[in-house]
Structure formats: C-alpha cells, structure tokens
Short mmCIF file of C-alpha atoms and ligand atoms in Angstrom, two decimals:
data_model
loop_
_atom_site.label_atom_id
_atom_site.label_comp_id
_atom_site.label_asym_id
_atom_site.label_seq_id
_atom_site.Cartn_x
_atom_site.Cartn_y
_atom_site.Cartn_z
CA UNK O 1 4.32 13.20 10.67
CA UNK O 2 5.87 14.25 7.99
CA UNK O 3 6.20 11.31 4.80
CA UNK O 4 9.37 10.00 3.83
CA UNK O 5 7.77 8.39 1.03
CA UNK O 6 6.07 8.95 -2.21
CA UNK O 7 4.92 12.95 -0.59
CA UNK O 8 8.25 13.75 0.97
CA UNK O 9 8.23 17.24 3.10
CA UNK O 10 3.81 17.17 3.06
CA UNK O 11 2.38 16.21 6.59
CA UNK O 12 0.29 13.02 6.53
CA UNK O 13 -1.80 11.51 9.17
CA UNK O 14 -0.62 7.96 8.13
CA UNK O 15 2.95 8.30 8.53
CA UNK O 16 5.06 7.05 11.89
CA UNK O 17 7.73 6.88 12.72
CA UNK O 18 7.80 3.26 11.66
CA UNK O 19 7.35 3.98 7.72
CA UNK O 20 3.70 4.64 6.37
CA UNK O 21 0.65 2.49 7.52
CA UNK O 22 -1.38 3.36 4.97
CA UNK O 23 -2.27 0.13 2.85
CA UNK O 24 0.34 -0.94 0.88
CA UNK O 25 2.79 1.39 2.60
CA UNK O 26 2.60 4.62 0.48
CA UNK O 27 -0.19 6.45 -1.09
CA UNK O 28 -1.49 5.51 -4.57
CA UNK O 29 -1.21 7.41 -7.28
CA UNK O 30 -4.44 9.22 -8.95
CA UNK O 31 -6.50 7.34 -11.63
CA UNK O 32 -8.15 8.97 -14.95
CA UNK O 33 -11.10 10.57 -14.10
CA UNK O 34 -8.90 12.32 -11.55
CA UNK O 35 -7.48 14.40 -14.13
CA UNK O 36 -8.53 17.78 -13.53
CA UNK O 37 -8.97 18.11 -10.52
CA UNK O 38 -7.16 21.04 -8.51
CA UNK O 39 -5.89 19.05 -5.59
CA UNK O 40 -3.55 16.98 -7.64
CA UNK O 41 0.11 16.79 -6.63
CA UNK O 42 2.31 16.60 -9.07
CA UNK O 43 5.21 15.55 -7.41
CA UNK O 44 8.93 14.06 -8.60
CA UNK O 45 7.06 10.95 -7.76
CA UNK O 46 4.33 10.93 -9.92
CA UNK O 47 0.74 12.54 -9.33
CA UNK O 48 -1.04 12.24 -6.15
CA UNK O 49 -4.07 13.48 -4.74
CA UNK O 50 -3.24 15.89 -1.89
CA UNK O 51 -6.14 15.08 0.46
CA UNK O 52 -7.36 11.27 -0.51
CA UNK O 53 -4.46 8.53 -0.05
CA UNK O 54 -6.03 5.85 -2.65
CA UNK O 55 -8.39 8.21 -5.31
CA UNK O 56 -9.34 5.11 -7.30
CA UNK O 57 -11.44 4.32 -3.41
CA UNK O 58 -13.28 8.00 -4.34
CA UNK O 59 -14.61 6.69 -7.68
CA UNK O 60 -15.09 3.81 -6.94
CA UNK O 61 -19.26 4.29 -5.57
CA UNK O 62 -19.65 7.55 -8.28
CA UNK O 63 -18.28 10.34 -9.05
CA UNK O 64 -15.43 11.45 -6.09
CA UNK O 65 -17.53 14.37 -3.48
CA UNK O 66 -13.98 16.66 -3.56
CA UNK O 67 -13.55 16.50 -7.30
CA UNK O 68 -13.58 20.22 -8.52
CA UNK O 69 -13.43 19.80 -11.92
CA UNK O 70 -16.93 18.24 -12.13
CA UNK O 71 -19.96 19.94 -11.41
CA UNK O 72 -22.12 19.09 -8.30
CA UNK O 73 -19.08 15.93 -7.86
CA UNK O 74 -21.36 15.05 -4.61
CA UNK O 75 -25.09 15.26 -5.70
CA UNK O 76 -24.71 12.68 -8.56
CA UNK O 77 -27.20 9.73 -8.55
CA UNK O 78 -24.77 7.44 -8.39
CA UNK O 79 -22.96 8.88 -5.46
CA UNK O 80 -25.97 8.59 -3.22
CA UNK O 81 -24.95 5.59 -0.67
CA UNK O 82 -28.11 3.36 0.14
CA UNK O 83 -28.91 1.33 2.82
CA UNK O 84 -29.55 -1.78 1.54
CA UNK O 85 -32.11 -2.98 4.33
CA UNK O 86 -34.54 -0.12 3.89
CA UNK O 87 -34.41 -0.68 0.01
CA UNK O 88 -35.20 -4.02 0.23
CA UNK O 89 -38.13 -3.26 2.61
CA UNK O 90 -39.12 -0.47 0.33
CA UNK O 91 -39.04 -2.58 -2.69
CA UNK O 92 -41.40 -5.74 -1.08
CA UNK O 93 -44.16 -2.91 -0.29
S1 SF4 Q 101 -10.10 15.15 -4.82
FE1 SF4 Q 101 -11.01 13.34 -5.81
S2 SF4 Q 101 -10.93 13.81 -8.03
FE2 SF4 Q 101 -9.53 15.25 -6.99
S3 SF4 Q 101 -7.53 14.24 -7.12
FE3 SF4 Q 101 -8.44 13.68 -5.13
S4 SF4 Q 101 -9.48 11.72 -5.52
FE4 SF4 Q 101 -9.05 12.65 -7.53
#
C-alpha cells in the first residue's frame, strides 16, 4: 500500500489500511554512517532509507550489505554472522 506516513506517495510493504505496522508505526529515520549512501530519501520528512525501514538495524552487526558508499559494505569481517554453536565447538578442539 501506499504510506500515509513519514514516505507519503512511495509503496511500502508495511502499510494497511489500518496505519503502518512497522515497529513503532512509521519508519525510522537514517543514522550517521548512513550518510552517503545513494538510497537515501530525502523527503519533507526528514531522511529515510528507501529500501531498509529502521537503518540503525543494518549497522547494527557491521557495516550495512546495501550501503554503496562503502566499498565491499557486505564482505567486512565484522559483517560475517556466526553461528555461535559451531564456534564454540570449534574453539574447545
Ligand atoms: S542502504 Fe544501508 S547505508 Fe544506505 S541508507 Fe539504507 S540502511 Fe543506510
């Protein structure tokens, strides 16, 4: 549907006809290391990311995959997810 909220007139996934489910009922707007990056919306509302609804959640674990103002923004170390089962098994051989 199209949002009646903080990204009037862009189609969203998270809006119903009931207002937006998304947590906290709109999307959140980008953080720092965000800025840069070529899918920023800068709307009447303030900037927004046009494809993530909360881009502080894509930093959060490393450096955000979609980013395109960093090089490689989804090969970093820190980005690599582990499971933390077979790195405790690997760490008690
Ligand atoms: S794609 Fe990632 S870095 Fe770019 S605006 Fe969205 S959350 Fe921020």
């Amino acid at each position: 549907m199209i949002c009646e909220t903080v990204k009037k007139g862009i189609d969203c996934f998270f809006m119903t006809k009931k207002g937006c489910r998304f947590n906290g009922g709109s999307c959140h707007p980008i953080v720092e290391k965000c800025e840069g990056c070529q899918r920023i919306l800068d709307l009447p509302t303030g900037k927004y990311c046009s494809i993530f609804p909360d881009p502080s959640a894509k930093w959060r674990l490393g450096s955000c995959n979609m980013a395109t103002h960093i090089e490689n923004g989804n090969k970093t170390e820190n980005n690599r997810r582990i499971n933390p089962l077979k790195a405790s098994k690997r760490k008690s051989r």
